């Protein structure tokens, strides 16, 4: 009798264990399947089976972070009266990727004279806004004094990690909240795209600071990051006072930017390393080559080098409106200059923004002098190891004999 009772209890115990295992499996899978936007070229599949213990711990931690907020971080809705809004619910309204080539343009006489890459660009230039794969609608909730926005690509994880440890660290200084976002498209490596996407999702679960759109990351598509971010900012950010926007290979002194912003308020603030009367490059072997068919004027409008610039909320919203009146242009810095020209706003030049290093001579010792970096706002460009080394040097007990003019800060 006791034997039969023991067997029944054993069977009951096994059934309960199986039910628990099944429930945990379903729960685990439910948080590893990402919604696939309609028309997206990237399928966000369930995460692969993990064997390595360290990776498993990373995954488990990521899952803990995502519980309760994954649907919000990947979603598009901000319901009700959000603290950052003004009553009406705001959302990213581009939900499908309906980008098709404009074959009518091929009838133009100048089209056949274009290089292959420019033909492709022109065919798809009308495609402006794209669905979001990763979104954080509430990143701007509450009062944010400075929003740091960094252009990056999937494979540059180490750059993003170093930025989070240094000048992009989210913090509060003297009551001023600083938040950080990275802007990405999808991987240009089609064969590895799914793998990179899963790694990016893990990264975003840990940090919650990535905005990703469903277009391929490329040089020509940098302008897409500009217009999609301007639309995103105008949709979600109503209480952000200032924006710093730059590349992921720059040195930035957040403290000096805050010091600069203490000065007299400028209604249409757009400051950086300003270029005046720059000529379009017509040499085909140059990265910045642009054919006459796309731009036939002698000079570009004044624009700020893309290593980094500072603007404010009011102008960012105006730039979004101005951008919608223009055709997209393959050089993102110049495109923003065109938007400023539409608005009648002149960008401000500041000697603390350096697009080509402290000095243009790459071998100069000045380009590695922490006493000079200490007075800069933005310097382009540094490798991750160089950035960490410079950051540590500047924040050590650094003694400098050289005194620079106040105009540097």
CSV table of C-alpha atoms in Angstrom, one decimal:
chain,number,residue,atom,x,y,z
A,1,UNK,CA,0.0,0.0,0.0
A,2,UNK,CA,2.8,2.4,0.9
A,3,UNK,CA,4.6,1.4,-2.3
A,4,UNK,CA,1.6,2.4,-4.4
A,5,UNK,CA,1.1,5.6,-2.4
A,6,UNK,CA,4.8,6.5,-3.0
A,7,UNK,CA,4.4,5.9,-6.7
A,8,UNK,CA,1.4,8.1,-6.9
A,9,UNK,CA,3.2,10.8,-5.0
A,10,UNK,CA,6.2,10.4,-7.3
A,11,UNK,CA,4.0,10.8,-10.4
A,12,UNK,CA,2.3,13.9,-8.9
A,13,UNK,CA,5.7,15.4,-8.1
A,14,UNK,CA,7.0,14.7,-11.7
A,15,UNK,CA,3.8,16.3,-13.2
A,16,UNK,CA,4.3,19.4,-11.1
A,17,UNK,CA,7.9,19.7,-12.1
A,18,UNK,CA,7.1,19.3,-15.7
A,19,UNK,CA,4.4,22.0,-15.4
A,20,UNK,CA,6.9,24.4,-13.8
A,21,UNK,CA,9.6,23.7,-16.4
A,22,UNK,CA,7.1,24.3,-19.2
A,23,UNK,CA,5.8,27.5,-17.6
A,24,UNK,CA,9.4,28.8,-17.2
A,25,UNK,CA,10.2,27.9,-20.8
A,26,UNK,CA,7.2,29.8,-22.1
A,27,UNK,CA,8.0,32.7,-19.9
A,28,UNK,CA,11.6,32.8,-21.0
A,29,UNK,CA,10.7,32.6,-24.7
A,30,UNK,CA,8.1,35.3,-24.4
A,31,UNK,CA,10.8,37.8,-23.4
A,32,UNK,CA,13.3,36.7,-26.0
A,33,UNK,CA,11.0,37.2,-29.0
A,34,UNK,CA,11.1,40.7,-30.4
A,35,UNK,CA,8.2,42.0,-32.5
A,36,UNK,CA,9.2,42.2,-36.1
A,37,UNK,CA,8.2,45.5,-37.7
A,38,UNK,CA,6.2,45.1,-41.0
A,39,UNK,CA,8.6,45.1,-43.9
A,40,UNK,CA,11.7,45.0,-41.7
A,41,UNK,CA,14.7,43.4,-43.3
A,42,UNK,CA,15.9,42.2,-39.9
A,43,UNK,CA,14.1,39.3,-38.1
A,44,UNK,CA,14.5,39.7,-34.4
A,45,UNK,CA,14.4,36.0,-33.5
A,46,UNK,CA,14.5,34.2,-30.2
A,47,UNK,CA,17.9,34.5,-28.6
A,48,UNK,CA,20.2,31.6,-29.5
A,49,UNK,CA,20.9,28.8,-26.9
A,50,UNK,CA,23.7,30.0,-24.6
A,51,UNK,CA,26.4,27.6,-23.4
A,52,UNK,CA,29.0,29.9,-21.9
A,53,UNK,CA,28.4,30.6,-18.2
A,54,UNK,CA,29.5,34.2,-18.4
A,55,UNK,CA,27.2,34.9,-21.4
A,56,UNK,CA,24.4,33.1,-19.6
A,57,UNK,CA,24.8,35.4,-16.6
A,58,UNK,CA,24.8,38.4,-19.0
A,59,UNK,CA,21.5,37.1,-20.5
A,60,UNK,CA,19.9,36.4,-17.1
A,61,UNK,CA,20.7,39.9,-16.0
A,62,UNK,CA,19.5,41.4,-19.2
A,63,UNK,CA,16.2,39.5,-18.8
A,64,UNK,CA,15.8,40.9,-15.3
A,65,UNK,CA,16.3,44.4,-16.6
A,66,UNK,CA,13.7,44.0,-19.4
A,67,UNK,CA,10.9,42.5,-17.3
A,68,UNK,CA,8.2,45.2,-17.0
A,69,UNK,CA,9.6,47.6,-19.5
A,70,UNK,CA,10.4,45.7,-22.7
A,71,UNK,CA,7.1,46.4,-24.3
A,72,UNK,CA,7.5,50.1,-23.5
A,73,UNK,CA,11.1,50.3,-24.8
A,74,UNK,CA,10.2,48.7,-28.1
A,75,UNK,CA,6.8,50.3,-28.3
A,76,UNK,CA,5.7,53.6,-29.7
A,77,UNK,CA,3.0,54.8,-27.4
A,78,UNK,CA,3.1,57.3,-24.6
A,79,UNK,CA,-0.4,57.1,-23.2
A,80,UNK,CA,-2.3,59.7,-21.4
A,81,UNK,CA,-0.9,63.0,-20.2
A,82,UNK,CA,2.8,62.3,-20.0
A,83,UNK,CA,4.8,64.7,-17.9
A,84,UNK,CA,6.8,65.6,-21.0
A,85,UNK,CA,3.8,66.2,-23.1
A,86,UNK,CA,1.0,68.7,-23.4
A,87,UNK,CA,-2.1,66.7,-23.2
A,88,UNK,CA,-2.4,64.7,-26.4
A,89,UNK,CA,-0.8,61.2,-26.6
A,90,UNK,CA,2.3,61.3,-28.8
A,91,UNK,CA,3.6,58.3,-30.8
A,92,UNK,CA,6.0,57.3,-33.6
A,93,UNK,CA,3.6,57.1,-36.5
A,94,UNK,CA,5.7,55.3,-39.0
A,95,UNK,CA,4.9,51.7,-38.6
A,96,UNK,CA,5.7,50.1,-42.0
A,97,UNK,CA,8.6,50.3,-44.3
A,98,UNK,CA,7.1,51.2,-47.7
A,99,UNK,CA,10.3,52.5,-49.3
A,100,UNK,CA,10.3,51.8,-53.0
A,101,UNK,CA,12.5,53.2,-55.8
A,102,UNK,CA,11.3,56.3,-57.7
A,103,UNK,CA,11.7,55.1,-61.2
A,104,UNK,CA,10.3,58.3,-62.7
A,105,UNK,CA,13.6,60.0,-61.8
A,106,UNK,CA,15.5,57.7,-64.3
A,107,UNK,CA,13.9,59.7,-67.1
A,108,UNK,CA,15.9,62.8,-66.2
A,109,UNK,CA,18.8,63.5,-68.6
A,110,UNK,CA,21.3,63.8,-65.8
A,111,UNK,CA,20.4,60.5,-64.1
A,112,UNK,CA,22.5,58.3,-66.5
A,113,UNK,CA,25.6,60.4,-65.8
A,114,UNK,CA,25.6,59.5,-62.1
A,115,UNK,CA,27.8,56.9,-60.5
A,116,UNK,CA,26.1,53.7,-59.4
A,117,UNK,CA,26.0,54.7,-55.7
A,118,UNK,CA,24.4,58.1,-56.5
A,119,UNK,CA,21.9,56.5,-58.8
A,120,UNK,CA,20.8,54.3,-55.9
A,121,UNK,CA,20.7,57.3,-53.5
A,122,UNK,CA,18.6,59.3,-55.8
A,123,UNK,CA,16.2,56.4,-56.4
A,124,UNK,CA,15.4,56.2,-52.7
A,125,UNK,CA,16.0,59.8,-51.6
A,126,UNK,CA,12.2,60.4,-51.2
A,127,UNK,CA,12.2,57.8,-48.4
A,128,UNK,CA,12.5,59.9,-45.3
A,129,UNK,CA,11.0,58.3,-42.1
A,130,UNK,CA,11.3,54.7,-41.1
A,131,UNK,CA,9.8,52.3,-38.5
A,132,UNK,CA,11.6,52.0,-35.2
A,133,UNK,CA,13.1,48.8,-34.0
A,134,UNK,CA,14.2,50.1,-30.6
A,135,UNK,CA,12.6,53.0,-29.0
A,136,UNK,CA,12.5,54.7,-25.6
A,137,UNK,CA,9.6,57.1,-25.6
A,138,UNK,CA,10.0,58.1,-22.0
A,139,UNK,CA,13.7,59.0,-22.2
A,140,UNK,CA,12.8,62.7,-22.1
A,141,UNK,CA,10.2,62.5,-19.3
A,142,UNK,CA,10.7,65.2,-16.7
A,143,UNK,CA,13.1,68.1,-16.9
A,144,UNK,CA,16.3,67.3,-18.8
A,145,UNK,CA,18.9,70.0,-19.1
A,146,UNK,CA,21.2,68.3,-21.6
A,147,UNK,CA,20.4,65.4,-23.9
A,148,UNK,CA,23.5,63.8,-25.3
A,149,UNK,CA,22.8,62.2,-28.7
A,150,UNK,CA,25.5,60.1,-30.3
A,151,UNK,CA,25.6,58.7,-33.9
A,152,UNK,CA,26.9,55.1,-33.9
A,153,UNK,CA,26.7,51.8,-35.7
A,154,UNK,CA,26.1,48.3,-34.4
A,155,UNK,CA,29.7,47.1,-34.5
A,156,UNK,CA,31.0,50.0,-32.5
A,157,UNK,CA,29.9,48.6,-29.1
A,158,UNK,CA,33.3,49.4,-27.5
A,159,UNK,CA,32.9,53.1,-28.4
A,160,UNK,CA,29.5,53.3,-26.8
A,161,UNK,CA,30.7,51.5,-23.7
A,162,UNK,CA,33.6,54.0,-23.2
A,163,UNK,CA,31.2,56.9,-23.8
A,164,UNK,CA,28.9,55.6,-21.1
A,165,UNK,CA,31.9,55.5,-18.7
A,166,UNK,CA,33.1,59.0,-19.6
A,167,UNK,CA,31.5,62.0,-21.2
A,168,UNK,CA,28.1,60.3,-22.0
A,169,UNK,CA,27.5,59.1,-18.4
A,170,UNK,CA,24.0,59.9,-17.3
A,171,UNK,CA,24.1,62.0,-14.2
A,172,UNK,CA,22.9,65.1,-12.4
A,173,UNK,CA,25.3,68.1,-12.0
A,174,UNK,CA,24.2,71.0,-9.9
A,175,UNK,CA,20.6,69.9,-10.3
A,176,UNK,CA,20.9,69.6,-14.1
A,177,UNK,CA,19.9,66.2,-15.4
A,178,UNK,CA,21.9,64.8,-18.3
A,179,UNK,CA,20.6,61.9,-20.4
A,180,UNK,CA,22.2,60.0,-23.2
A,181,UNK,CA,21.0,58.3,-26.4
A,182,UNK,CA,22.7,56.5,-29.3
A,183,UNK,CA,21.2,56.6,-32.8
A,184,UNK,CA,21.6,53.5,-35.0
A,185,UNK,CA,20.3,51.9,-38.2
A,186,UNK,CA,20.6,48.2,-39.0
A,187,UNK,CA,23.9,46.4,-39.9
A,188,UNK,CA,25.2,46.8,-43.4
A,189,UNK,CA,26.6,43.3,-43.2
A,190,UNK,CA,23.7,41.3,-44.5
A,191,UNK,CA,25.2,37.9,-43.5
A,192,UNK,CA,25.8,38.9,-39.9
A,193,UNK,CA,22.8,41.2,-39.5
A,194,UNK,CA,20.7,38.9,-37.4
A,195,UNK,CA,23.7,38.1,-35.1
A,196,UNK,CA,24.5,41.8,-34.6
A,197,UNK,CA,20.9,42.6,-34.0
A,198,UNK,CA,20.6,40.2,-31.1
A,199,UNK,CA,23.8,41.5,-29.5
A,200,UNK,CA,22.4,45.1,-29.8
A,201,UNK,CA,19.2,44.0,-28.2
A,202,UNK,CA,21.1,42.6,-25.2
A,203,UNK,CA,23.0,45.9,-25.0
A,204,UNK,CA,19.8,47.9,-25.0
A,205,UNK,CA,18.2,45.8,-22.3
A,206,UNK,CA,21.1,46.6,-20.1
A,207,UNK,CA,21.3,50.3,-20.7
A,208,UNK,CA,18.0,51.4,-22.3
A,209,UNK,CA,19.7,54.1,-24.3
A,210,UNK,CA,19.5,53.1,-28.0
A,211,UNK,CA,17.2,54.4,-30.7
A,212,UNK,CA,17.2,52.2,-33.8
A,213,UNK,CA,15.5,52.7,-37.1
A,214,UNK,CA,14.8,50.2,-39.9
A,215,UNK,CA,17.3,51.5,-42.5
A,216,UNK,CA,20.8,50.3,-43.2
A,217,UNK,CA,23.6,52.2,-41.6
A,218,UNK,CA,25.8,53.8,-44.3
A,219,UNK,CA,27.5,57.2,-45.0
A,220,UNK,CA,24.7,58.5,-47.2
A,221,UNK,CA,22.1,57.4,-44.6
A,222,UNK,CA,23.6,59.6,-41.9
A,223,UNK,CA,21.1,62.3,-43.0
A,224,UNK,CA,18.3,59.8,-42.3
A,225,UNK,CA,19.5,59.8,-38.7
A,226,UNK,CA,19.3,63.5,-38.6
A,227,UNK,CA,15.7,63.8,-39.8
A,228,UNK,CA,14.4,60.7,-38.0
A,229,UNK,CA,15.9,62.0,-34.7
A,230,UNK,CA,14.5,65.5,-35.3
A,231,UNK,CA,11.1,63.9,-35.7
A,232,UNK,CA,11.6,61.7,-32.7
A,233,UNK,CA,12.7,64.7,-30.6
A,234,UNK,CA,9.7,66.8,-31.7
A,235,UNK,CA,7.4,63.9,-30.8
A,236,UNK,CA,8.6,62.9,-27.4
A,237,UNK,CA,10.9,65.6,-25.9
A,238,UNK,CA,9.0,68.7,-24.6
A,239,UNK,CA,11.1,69.5,-21.5
A,240,UNK,CA,14.6,69.1,-22.8
A,241,UNK,CA,16.5,72.4,-22.7
A,242,UNK,CA,19.6,71.6,-24.7
A,243,UNK,CA,21.0,69.0,-27.1
A,244,UNK,CA,24.6,67.9,-27.7
A,245,UNK,CA,24.8,65.8,-30.8
A,246,UNK,CA,28.0,64.3,-32.1
A,247,UNK,CA,29.9,61.2,-33.3
A,248,UNK,CA,31.1,58.3,-31.3
A,249,UNK,CA,34.8,58.9,-31.9
A,250,UNK,CA,35.1,62.3,-30.2
A,251,UNK,CA,36.3,63.7,-26.9
A,252,UNK,CA,33.7,65.8,-25.1
A,253,UNK,CA,34.0,67.9,-22.0
A,254,UNK,CA,30.5,67.8,-20.5
A,255,UNK,CA,31.6,70.2,-17.8
A,256,UNK,CA,32.8,72.8,-20.3
A,257,UNK,CA,29.5,72.5,-22.3
A,258,UNK,CA,27.5,73.2,-19.1
A,259,UNK,CA,29.9,76.1,-18.4
A,260,UNK,CA,29.3,77.5,-21.9
A,261,UNK,CA,25.5,77.2,-21.4
A,262,UNK,CA,25.6,79.4,-18.3
A,263,UNK,CA,26.2,82.4,-20.6
A,264,UNK,CA,23.5,84.6,-21.9
A,265,UNK,CA,20.7,82.7,-23.5
A,266,UNK,CA,20.6,82.6,-27.3
A,267,UNK,CA,17.1,82.0,-28.9
A,268,UNK,CA,18.4,80.0,-31.9
A,269,UNK,CA,21.5,78.4,-30.4
A,270,UNK,CA,23.5,76.3,-32.9
A,271,UNK,CA,27.2,76.3,-31.9
A,272,UNK,CA,30.2,74.3,-33.1
A,273,UNK,CA,33.2,74.3,-35.4
A,274,UNK,CA,31.5,76.4,-38.2
A,275,UNK,CA,32.7,76.2,-41.8
A,276,UNK,CA,31.9,79.2,-44.1
A,277,UNK,CA,32.0,79.2,-47.9
A,278,UNK,CA,33.0,75.6,-48.1
A,279,UNK,CA,33.1,74.3,-51.7
A,280,UNK,CA,31.4,71.1,-52.8
A,281,UNK,CA,34.0,68.5,-53.6
A,282,UNK,CA,34.0,67.4,-57.3
A,283,UNK,CA,36.7,64.7,-57.2
A,284,UNK,CA,35.1,61.3,-57.6
A,285,UNK,CA,37.6,59.5,-55.4
A,286,UNK,CA,36.8,61.7,-52.4
A,287,UNK,CA,34.4,60.5,-49.7
A,288,UNK,CA,32.5,63.8,-49.8
A,289,UNK,CA,32.2,64.0,-53.6
A,290,UNK,CA,28.9,65.3,-54.8
A,291,UNK,CA,27.9,65.6,-58.5
A,292,UNK,CA,26.7,68.8,-60.0
A,293,UNK,CA,23.3,67.2,-60.6
A,294,UNK,CA,22.7,67.0,-56.8
A,295,UNK,CA,24.2,70.4,-56.0
A,296,UNK,CA,25.2,73.0,-58.6
A,297,UNK,CA,26.1,76.0,-56.4
A,298,UNK,CA,29.6,77.3,-55.9
A,299,UNK,CA,29.5,77.3,-52.1
A,300,UNK,CA,27.7,75.4,-49.4
A,301,UNK,CA,25.7,77.4,-46.8
A,302,UNK,CA,27.5,77.9,-43.5
A,303,UNK,CA,27.4,74.6,-41.5
A,304,UNK,CA,28.9,73.1,-38.4
A,305,UNK,CA,31.3,70.1,-38.6
A,306,UNK,CA,29.6,66.9,-37.6
A,307,UNK,CA,32.0,66.0,-34.9
A,308,UNK,CA,29.6,67.7,-32.5
A,309,UNK,CA,27.4,70.7,-31.9
A,310,UNK,CA,25.1,72.2,-29.3
A,311,UNK,CA,21.6,73.4,-29.9
A,312,UNK,CA,18.4,74.1,-27.9
A,313,UNK,CA,14.9,72.7,-27.9
A,314,UNK,CA,13.3,75.6,-29.7
A,315,UNK,CA,15.7,75.5,-32.7
A,316,UNK,CA,15.6,71.7,-32.9
A,317,UNK,CA,11.8,71.9,-33.5
A,318,UNK,CA,12.3,74.5,-36.1
A,319,UNK,CA,15.0,72.4,-37.8
A,320,UNK,CA,12.5,69.5,-38.0
A,321,UNK,CA,10.0,71.8,-39.8
A,322,UNK,CA,12.6,73.2,-42.1
A,323,UNK,CA,14.0,69.7,-43.0
A,324,UNK,CA,10.6,68.7,-44.3
A,325,UNK,CA,10.8,71.5,-46.9
A,326,UNK,CA,14.1,70.2,-48.4
A,327,UNK,CA,15.2,67.2,-50.4
A,328,UNK,CA,17.5,65.0,-48.4
A,329,UNK,CA,21.2,65.6,-49.1
A,330,UNK,CA,24.0,62.9,-48.8
A,331,UNK,CA,26.2,64.9,-46.4
A,332,UNK,CA,24.4,65.2,-43.1
A,333,UNK,CA,26.4,68.3,-41.8
A,334,UNK,CA,25.7,70.2,-45.0
A,335,UNK,CA,22.0,69.2,-44.8
A,336,UNK,CA,21.7,70.8,-41.4
A,337,UNK,CA,23.4,73.9,-42.8
A,338,UNK,CA,20.7,74.0,-45.5
A,339,UNK,CA,18.0,73.8,-42.8
A,340,UNK,CA,19.6,76.6,-40.9
A,341,UNK,CA,19.7,78.6,-44.1
A,342,UNK,CA,15.9,78.1,-44.6
A,343,UNK,CA,15.4,79.4,-41.1
A,344,UNK,CA,17.7,82.4,-41.6
A,345,UNK,CA,19.8,81.2,-38.6
A,346,UNK,CA,23.6,81.6,-38.7
A,347,UNK,CA,25.6,78.9,-36.8
A,348,UNK,CA,27.9,80.2,-34.1
A,349,UNK,CA,31.6,79.4,-34.4
A,350,UNK,CA,33.4,78.4,-31.1
A,351,UNK,CA,37.1,77.7,-30.8
A,352,UNK,CA,36.5,75.0,-28.3
A,353,UNK,CA,35.1,72.7,-31.0
A,354,UNK,CA,37.8,71.0,-33.0
A,355,UNK,CA,36.7,68.9,-36.0
A,356,UNK,CA,40.3,68.1,-37.1
A,357,UNK,CA,42.1,67.6,-33.8
A,358,UNK,CA,43.6,70.4,-31.6
A,359,UNK,CA,45.7,71.2,-34.7
A,360,UNK,CA,45.5,69.7,-38.2
A,361,UNK,CA,49.1,68.2,-38.0
A,362,UNK,CA,48.3,64.7,-36.7
A,363,UNK,CA,51.9,64.3,-35.5
A,364,UNK,CA,51.9,67.4,-33.3
A,365,UNK,CA,52.3,66.8,-29.6
A,366,UNK,CA,49.5,69.3,-29.0
A,367,UNK,CA,47.0,66.7,-30.2
A,368,UNK,CA,47.8,64.6,-27.1
A,369,UNK,CA,48.3,67.4,-24.5
A,370,UNK,CA,45.7,67.0,-21.7
A,371,UNK,CA,46.3,70.6,-20.6
A,372,UNK,CA,44.8,71.7,-24.0
A,373,UNK,CA,42.0,69.1,-23.9
A,374,UNK,CA,41.0,70.4,-20.5
A,375,UNK,CA,39.8,73.6,-22.1
A,376,UNK,CA,38.1,72.1,-25.1
A,377,UNK,CA,34.4,71.3,-25.6
A,378,UNK,CA,34.7,68.8,-28.4
A,379,UNK,CA,37.7,67.2,-30.2
A,380,UNK,CA,37.6,64.9,-33.1
A,381,UNK,CA,38.8,62.2,-33.4
A,382,UNK,CA,40.1,59.7,-30.8
A,383,UNK,CA,40.3,56.0,-30.5
A,384,UNK,CA,38.6,54.4,-27.5
A,385,UNK,CA,42.0,53.8,-25.8
A,386,UNK,CA,43.0,57.4,-26.4
A,387,UNK,CA,39.7,58.7,-25.1
A,388,UNK,CA,40.0,56.7,-21.8
A,389,UNK,CA,43.6,57.8,-21.4
A,390,UNK,CA,42.8,61.4,-22.0
A,391,UNK,CA,39.8,61.3,-19.7
A,392,UNK,CA,41.8,59.8,-16.9
A,393,UNK,CA,44.6,62.4,-17.4
A,394,UNK,CA,42.2,65.4,-17.3
A,395,UNK,CA,40.4,64.1,-14.2
A,396,UNK,CA,43.6,63.5,-12.3
A,397,UNK,CA,45.6,66.0,-10.3
A,398,UNK,CA,46.7,67.7,-13.5
A,399,UNK,CA,49.0,70.7,-13.2
A,400,UNK,CA,49.1,73.0,-16.3
A,401,UNK,CA,51.3,76.0,-16.7
A,402,UNK,CA,49.5,77.2,-19.9
A,403,UNK,CA,46.5,79.5,-19.4
A,404,UNK,CA,44.1,79.7,-22.3
A,405,UNK,CA,41.7,82.6,-22.9
A,406,UNK,CA,38.3,82.5,-21.5
A,407,UNK,CA,36.9,82.2,-25.0
A,408,UNK,CA,37.8,78.5,-24.9
A,409,UNK,CA,35.1,77.9,-22.3
